[in-house]
CSV table of C-alpha atoms and ligand atoms in Angstrom, one decimal:
chain,number,residue,atom,x,y,z
A,169,MET,CA,-0.4,0.2,0.3
A,170,LYS,CA,1.7,3.0,-0.2
A,171,LYS,CA,2.9,5.8,2.3
A,172,ASP,CA,2.0,9.8,2.8
A,173,LEU,CA,2.6,12.5,4.9
A,174,LEU,CA,0.1,14.3,5.8
A,175,ASN,CA,0.4,14.6,9.1
A,176,ILE,CA,3.8,14.4,11.4
A,177,LEU,CA,1.8,11.3,13.0
A,178,ASP,CA,1.6,9.2,10.1
A,179,LEU,CA,5.2,8.7,10.9
A,180,THR,CA,6.3,6.4,13.9
A,181,GLU,CA,9.1,7.0,16.3
A,182,GLY,CA,11.1,4.6,14.9
A,183,GLU,CA,10.3,6.3,11.2
A,184,ILE,CA,11.6,9.1,12.3
A,185,ASN,CA,14.2,8.1,13.3
A,186,GLU,CA,14.9,5.6,10.9
A,187,LEU,CA,14.9,9.0,8.7
A,188,ILE,CA,17.2,10.7,9.6
A,189,ALA,CA,20.4,8.3,10.6
A,190,THR,CA,19.4,7.6,7.4
A,191,ALA,CA,19.1,11.4,6.3
A,192,GLU,CA,23.3,12.0,8.1
A,193,ASP,CA,23.9,9.1,6.1
A,194,ILE,CA,23.8,11.0,2.9
A,195,ILE,CA,25.4,14.3,4.3
A,196,ALA,CA,28.2,11.9,5.1
A,197,ASN,CA,28.3,9.1,1.9
A,198,PRO,CA,26.0,10.7,-1.1
A,199,ASP,CA,27.8,9.5,-3.6
A,200,ALA,CA,26.1,6.4,-2.5
A,201,TYR,CA,22.6,8.3,-3.3
A,202,ALA,CA,23.4,9.6,-6.3
A,203,HIS,CA,21.1,7.2,-8.1
A,204,ARG,CA,18.2,6.4,-6.0
A,205,CYS,CA,16.3,8.0,-7.4
A,206,ASP,CA,16.9,7.5,-11.7
A,207,ARG,CA,14.5,7.5,-13.7
A,208,LYS,CA,11.6,8.2,-11.2
A,209,LYS,CA,9.4,11.9,-11.0
A,210,LEU,CA,9.0,14.1,-8.3
A,211,ALA,CA,5.9,16.8,-8.9
A,212,THR,CA,5.9,19.9,-6.6
A,213,LEU,CA,2.6,21.4,-6.3
A,214,PHE,CA,2.8,24.6,-5.0
A,215,TYR,CA,0.2,27.3,-4.9
A,216,GLU,CA,1.0,29.0,-2.0
A,217,PRO,CA,4.3,31.1,-2.1
A,218,SER,CA,7.7,29.0,-1.4
A,219,THR,CA,11.8,29.6,-1.6
A,220,ARG,CA,13.4,26.8,0.7
A,221,THR,CA,10.5,24.0,0.8
A,222,ARG,CA,10.1,23.5,-3.4
A,223,LEU,CA,13.1,23.9,-4.0
A,224,SER,CA,14.9,21.9,-1.2
A,225,PHE,CA,11.9,19.2,-2.5
A,226,GLU,CA,13.4,19.6,-6.1
A,227,ALA,CA,17.3,20.4,-5.0
A,228,ALA,CA,16.8,16.8,-3.5
A,229,MET,CA,15.3,14.4,-5.5
A,230,TYR,CA,18.0,16.2,-8.1
A,231,GLU,CA,20.9,14.8,-5.8
A,232,LEU,CA,19.1,10.9,-5.8
A,233,GLY,CA,19.5,11.3,-9.5
A,234,GLY,CA,14.8,11.9,-10.6
A,235,GLN,CA,13.9,14.4,-12.5
A,236,VAL,CA,11.4,17.5,-11.5
A,237,LEU,CA,8.1,18.6,-12.7
A,238,GLY,CA,5.4,21.0,-11.1
A,239,PHE,CA,3.9,24.6,-10.1
A,240,ALA,CA,5.3,26.8,-8.4
A,241,SER,CA,2.4,29.3,-8.1
A,242,ALA,CA,-1.5,28.1,-8.5
A,243,THR,CA,-2.3,31.2,-11.2
A,244,SER,CA,0.3,29.1,-14.0
A,245,SER,CA,-2.0,25.5,-14.3
A,246,SER,CA,-5.0,25.1,-15.3
A,247,VAL,CA,-5.8,26.5,-10.8
A,248,ALA,CA,-6.6,28.8,-11.9
A,249,LYS,CA,-9.2,27.8,-14.8
A,250,GLY,CA,-11.6,26.5,-12.1
A,251,GLU,CA,-10.3,23.1,-11.4
A,252,SER,CA,-10.4,20.9,-8.6
A,253,VAL,CA,-7.4,19.5,-6.6
A,254,ALA,CA,-8.7,16.2,-7.6
A,255,ASP,CA,-8.4,16.6,-10.6
A,256,THR,CA,-5.3,18.5,-10.9
A,257,ALA,CA,-4.4,14.8,-7.8
A,258,ARG,CA,-5.2,12.3,-10.8
A,259,THR,CA,-4.0,14.6,-13.7
A,260,VAL,CA,0.2,14.4,-11.8
A,261,ALA,CA,-0.2,10.7,-10.9
A,262,CYS,CA,-0.1,10.2,-14.5
A,263,PHE,CA,3.9,11.9,-14.9
A,264,ALA,CA,4.7,11.7,-12.2
A,265,ASP,CA,6.1,8.7,-9.2
A,266,ILE,CA,5.4,11.1,-6.2
A,267,ILE,CA,3.5,14.5,-5.6
A,268,ALA,CA,4.8,17.0,-2.8
A,269,MET,CA,1.3,19.6,-2.6
A,270,ARG,CA,1.6,23.0,-0.4
A,271,HIS,CA,-1.4,24.5,-0.1
A,272,PRO,CA,-3.7,27.7,1.5
A,273,LYS,CA,-6.1,24.7,2.7
A,274,GLU,CA,-5.8,22.7,5.7
A,275,GLY,CA,-6.7,20.0,3.9
A,276,ALA,CA,-6.3,20.1,0.2
A,277,PRO,CA,-2.5,17.6,-0.1
A,278,MET,CA,-5.2,15.0,2.0
A,279,VAL,CA,-8.3,15.1,-0.5
A,280,ALA,CA,-5.5,14.8,-3.1
A,281,ALA,CA,-4.0,12.3,-1.6
A,282,GLN,CA,-7.6,10.1,-1.1
A,283,ASN,CA,-8.0,10.5,-5.6
A,284,VAL,CA,-4.2,8.4,-6.6
A,285,ASP,CA,-2.5,6.2,-6.1
A,286,ILE,CA,1.0,7.3,-5.8
A,287,PRO,CA,2.7,9.2,-2.1
A,288,VAL,CA,1.1,12.7,-1.1
A,289,ILE,CA,3.8,14.5,1.0
A,290,ASN,CA,1.5,17.7,2.5
A,291,ALA,CA,4.4,20.7,2.0
A,292,GLY,CA,2.2,23.3,3.8
A,293,ASP,CA,-1.7,22.7,3.7
A,294,GLY,CA,-3.1,27.0,5.0
A,295,GLY,CA,-2.0,26.9,9.1
A,296,HIS,CA,-2.7,23.5,10.0
A,297,ASN,CA,0.5,21.4,9.2
A,298,HIS,CA,3.6,21.5,7.8
A,299,PRO,CA,5.0,18.1,8.6
A,300,THR,CA,8.6,18.3,6.1
A,301,GLN,CA,9.0,21.0,8.3
A,302,THR,CA,9.0,18.8,10.8
A,303,LEU,CA,11.6,17.0,9.7
A,304,THR,CA,13.5,19.3,9.2
A,305,ASP,CA,13.9,21.4,12.3
A,306,LEU,CA,14.7,17.1,14.6
A,307,LEU,CA,17.7,16.9,12.8
A,308,THR,CA,18.5,20.1,12.6
A,309,ILE,CA,17.4,19.9,16.9
A,310,LYS,CA,18.8,16.1,16.5
A,311,ARG,CA,22.5,17.6,15.1
A,312,GLU,CA,23.3,20.5,17.0
A,313,LYS,CA,22.1,18.7,20.8
A,314,GLY,CA,22.9,15.3,19.9
A,315,ARG,CA,19.4,14.0,21.4
A,316,LEU,CA,15.8,15.1,21.1
A,317,ASP,CA,14.6,14.4,24.4
A,318,HIS,CA,14.6,16.0,27.8
A,319,MET,CA,14.7,19.3,26.6
A,320,THR,CA,13.5,23.5,27.1
A,321,VAL,CA,11.9,23.8,23.9
A,322,GLY,CA,11.1,27.8,22.9
A,323,LEU,CA,8.6,28.8,20.4
A,324,CYS,CA,8.2,31.6,20.0
A,325,GLY,CA,6.1,35.1,17.7
A,326,ASP,CA,2.3,33.3,16.3
A,327,LEU,CA,1.5,30.2,17.1
A,328,LYS,CA,-2.3,30.3,16.4
A,329,PHE,CA,-1.4,30.5,12.5
A,330,GLY,CA,2.5,29.4,12.3
A,331,ARG,CA,1.8,25.4,11.0
A,332,THR,CA,5.8,24.6,11.4
A,333,VAL,CA,4.4,25.3,15.8
A,334,HIS,CA,2.3,22.5,14.8
A,335,SER,CA,2.9,19.9,13.3
A,336,LEU,CA,6.7,21.0,15.6
A,337,ILE,CA,5.2,20.7,18.7
A,338,THR,CA,2.5,17.9,18.1
A,339,ALA,CA,5.7,15.4,16.8
A,340,MET,CA,8.0,16.4,20.3
A,341,SER,CA,5.1,15.6,22.4
A,342,ARG,CA,6.6,12.0,22.2
A,343,TYR,CA,9.8,12.5,23.1
A,344,GLU,CA,10.7,11.7,27.0
A,345,GLY,CA,10.8,15.2,29.2
A,346,VAL,CA,10.5,17.2,26.4
A,347,ASP,CA,8.8,20.9,28.1
A,348,PHE,CA,7.6,24.0,25.5
A,349,VAL,CA,7.5,27.3,27.0
A,350,LEU,CA,4.8,28.9,24.7
A,351,ILE,CA,5.6,32.7,23.2
A,352,SER,CA,3.6,34.8,22.3
A,353,PRO,CA,1.4,37.4,22.1
A,354,GLU,CA,-3.1,36.7,23.8
A,355,GLU,CA,-4.0,36.4,20.2
A,356,LEU,CA,-1.4,34.7,18.6
A,357,VAL,CA,-1.9,32.1,21.2
A,358,ILE,CA,-1.6,27.7,20.0
A,359,PRO,CA,-4.9,27.0,19.0
A,360,GLU,CA,-7.7,25.3,21.0
A,361,ASN,CA,-6.5,21.6,19.6
A,362,VAL,CA,-2.9,21.1,19.9
A,363,ARG,CA,-3.5,23.0,23.6
A,364,THR,CA,-6.3,20.4,24.8
A,365,ASP,CA,-5.1,17.1,22.2
A,366,VAL,CA,-1.9,17.5,21.6
A,367,LEU,CA,-0.3,18.9,25.8
A,368,VAL,CA,-3.1,18.4,27.9
A,369,ARG,CA,-4.1,15.6,27.4
A,370,GLY,CA,-0.1,13.3,26.8
A,371,ASN,CA,0.8,15.6,30.1
A,372,ILE,CA,3.0,17.2,28.6
A,373,PRO,CA,4.2,20.2,31.0
A,374,PHE,CA,3.7,23.9,29.3
A,375,VAL,CA,4.1,27.1,30.4
A,376,GLU,CA,2.7,30.6,28.3
A,377,THR,CA,4.3,34.2,28.2
A,378,ARG,CA,3.9,37.0,26.5
A,379,SER,CA,7.1,38.1,27.3
A,380,LEU,CA,10.4,36.5,26.0
A,381,GLU,CA,12.7,38.0,28.2
A,382,GLU,CA,11.4,36.0,31.0
A,383,ALA,CA,11.7,32.3,28.4
A,384,MET,CA,15.3,33.3,27.5
A,385,PRO,CA,17.1,32.0,30.2
A,386,LYS,CA,15.7,28.2,30.6
A,387,LEU,CA,15.2,27.6,27.2
A,388,ASP,CA,17.2,24.8,24.9
A,389,VAL,CA,15.8,26.3,21.9
A,390,LEU,CA,14.9,29.2,20.0
A,391,TYR,CA,11.8,28.7,17.5
A,392,MET,CA,11.1,32.0,16.3
A,393,THR,CA,8.6,32.1,14.0
A,394,ARG,CA,6.8,35.2,11.3
A,395,VAL,CA,3.5,36.4,12.1
A,396,GLN,CA,1.7,35.6,9.3
A,397,ARG,CA,0.5,37.4,7.5
A,398,GLU,CA,-2.0,35.9,4.8
A,399,ARG,CA,-2.9,33.9,7.3
A,400,PHE,CA,-4.9,37.7,8.7
A,401,PHE,CA,-7.8,38.8,8.4
A,402,ASN,CA,-7.5,42.0,8.7
A,403,GLU,CA,-4.1,44.2,7.9
A,404,ALA,CA,-4.4,46.7,10.8
A,405,ASP,CA,-4.0,43.5,13.4
A,406,TYR,CA,-1.2,42.5,11.3
A,407,ILE,CA,0.2,45.8,11.5
A,408,ARG,CA,-0.2,46.0,15.2
A,409,LEU,CA,1.6,42.4,15.9
A,410,LYS,CA,3.5,41.9,12.8
A,411,ASP,CA,6.7,43.3,15.4
A,412,SER,CA,6.0,41.6,18.8
A,413,TYR,CA,9.0,39.9,19.4
A,414,ILE,CA,13.1,40.7,17.9
A,415,LEU,CA,15.5,38.7,18.9
A,416,THR,CA,18.3,41.2,19.3
A,417,ARG,CA,21.9,40.9,20.7
A,418,ASP,CA,20.5,42.9,24.1
A,419,LYS,CA,18.1,39.7,24.5
A,420,LEU,CA,20.5,36.9,23.7
A,421,THR,CA,22.7,37.8,27.0
A,422,THR,CA,20.2,36.0,29.7
A,423,ALA,CA,20.2,33.8,27.7
A,424,LYS,CA,22.4,29.0,28.4
A,425,SER,CA,25.6,29.4,26.1
A,426,ASP,CA,24.2,26.9,24.5
A,427,LEU,CA,21.1,27.8,23.5
A,428,SER,CA,20.5,26.5,19.8
A,429,ILE,CA,18.3,28.8,17.8
A,430,LEU,CA,15.7,27.9,14.9
A,431,HIS,CA,13.6,29.5,12.5
A,432,PRO,CA,11.8,27.8,9.9
A,433,LEU,CA,12.0,30.5,7.3
A,434,PRO,CA,11.8,33.8,6.2
A,435,ARG,CA,12.7,35.8,8.9
A,436,VAL,CA,10.9,39.9,8.0
A,437,ASN,CA,11.5,41.3,11.5
A,438,GLU,CA,11.8,38.6,14.5
A,439,ILE,CA,15.5,37.8,14.0
A,440,SER,CA,17.9,40.6,14.1
A,441,VAL,CA,20.7,39.9,10.9
A,442,GLU,CA,23.2,40.7,13.8
A,443,ILE,CA,22.1,37.7,15.3
A,444,ASP,CA,23.4,35.8,12.3
A,445,ARG,CA,27.4,35.7,13.1
A,446,ASP,CA,26.7,33.5,17.0
A,447,PRO,CA,27.5,30.5,17.1
A,448,ARG,CA,24.3,29.0,18.6
A,449,ALA,CA,22.1,31.1,14.6
A,450,CYS,CA,21.2,27.3,13.4
A,451,TYR,CA,18.2,28.7,10.5
A,452,PHE,CA,20.5,28.4,8.0
A,453,LYS,CA,22.4,25.7,8.6
A,454,GLN,CA,18.5,24.6,9.1
A,455,VAL,CA,18.0,24.9,5.7
A,456,LEU,CA,20.5,22.7,4.3
A,457,CYS,CA,19.1,20.2,6.7
A,458,GLY,CA,15.9,20.4,4.6
A,459,LYS,CA,17.4,18.5,1.9
A,460,TYR,CA,18.6,15.9,3.4
A,461,ILE,CA,15.8,14.4,4.9
A,462,ARG,CA,13.9,15.3,1.8
A,463,MET,CA,16.3,13.4,0.3
A,464,ALA,CA,15.6,10.4,3.1
A,465,LEU,CA,11.6,11.0,3.0
A,466,ILE,CA,11.8,10.9,-0.8
A,467,LEU,CA,13.7,7.4,-0.9
A,468,LYS,CA,11.4,6.3,1.8
A,469,LEU,CA,7.8,6.8,0.4
A,470,LEU,CA,8.9,5.3,-3.6
A,471,GLU,CA,10.7,2.3,-1.8
A,472,VAL,CA,13.7,2.6,-2.7
B,517,NCD,C1,7.7,28.6,6.7
B,517,NCD,C2,5.8,28.2,5.6
B,517,NCD,O1,5.2,27.9,5.3
B,517,NCD,O2,4.6,27.6,7.1
B,517,NCD,N1,8.1,27.9,6.1
B,517,NCD,C3,9.0,27.2,5.1
B,517,NCD,O3,8.4,25.7,5.0
B,517,NCD,N2,10.0,27.5,5.9
B,517,NCD,C4,7.2,29.5,7.4
B,517,NCD,C5,6.4,31.1,7.3
B,517,NCD,O4,6.2,30.6,6.1
B,517,NCD,O5,7.0,31.0,8.5
């Protein structure tokens, strides 16, 4: 039976560990993987803007010897003529072996998956989930910290609409001894379903705060996020909230010396560029991790 990746919970902890191990082996021995996907094709169907996710999927497939087709915006495909996600997916499945789809509507990649016999990967659906960013984040944290358990993870910014946040909390809640500090304005706290279904039900320790300064000394990982302008109903609310948190050198004075600072990117204003040279800044290493973990994922879903 074909396997999709729609939600990070589609993978067991064991499968995530295997993907991380494969990604690390690819990093160590890239030549051994250069022809694993010869003659295979990946379709990238992106109905929303993307730089890292789409290009890292494409680079991943090329580095495995495969080929890539697809579209980078809804306006350049028959979607602009009113074609449904199901029909587009069925069409693309005639040409490709695996699909990565990003869509502004929650659940769109699931609809695609239900209509085709090839694996479908959710590359971000609305404000819902972003499982491959989470795999990227987990690989980055594993490489930086040497573990995924026993740590305090701070998530800061737009916790309401940030799909990467929802998937990362869900994934990291499964590791022992992980607790969360959720730093956001009142209006952008985590959605009720993440709070009750993941944190409360899982008995996961977490605190919510408005203050990044207060949280800083406790953190092993700080995951900064952008305020998700495209999900706001009202531009005035976005403008009021967009600069709620800006990480500067001053704010890091109370941080642990081995803090790891992550950001799924794109950055708008949340991290001052002066931090980029700080050895604790991991967000560009994180981008590279995204390519390797997607290579591992493509291999797994194509069963090669
Ligand atoms: C994120 C996304 O698309 O959700 N970007 C990414 O995939 N690296 C984060 C964001 O857009 O803020």
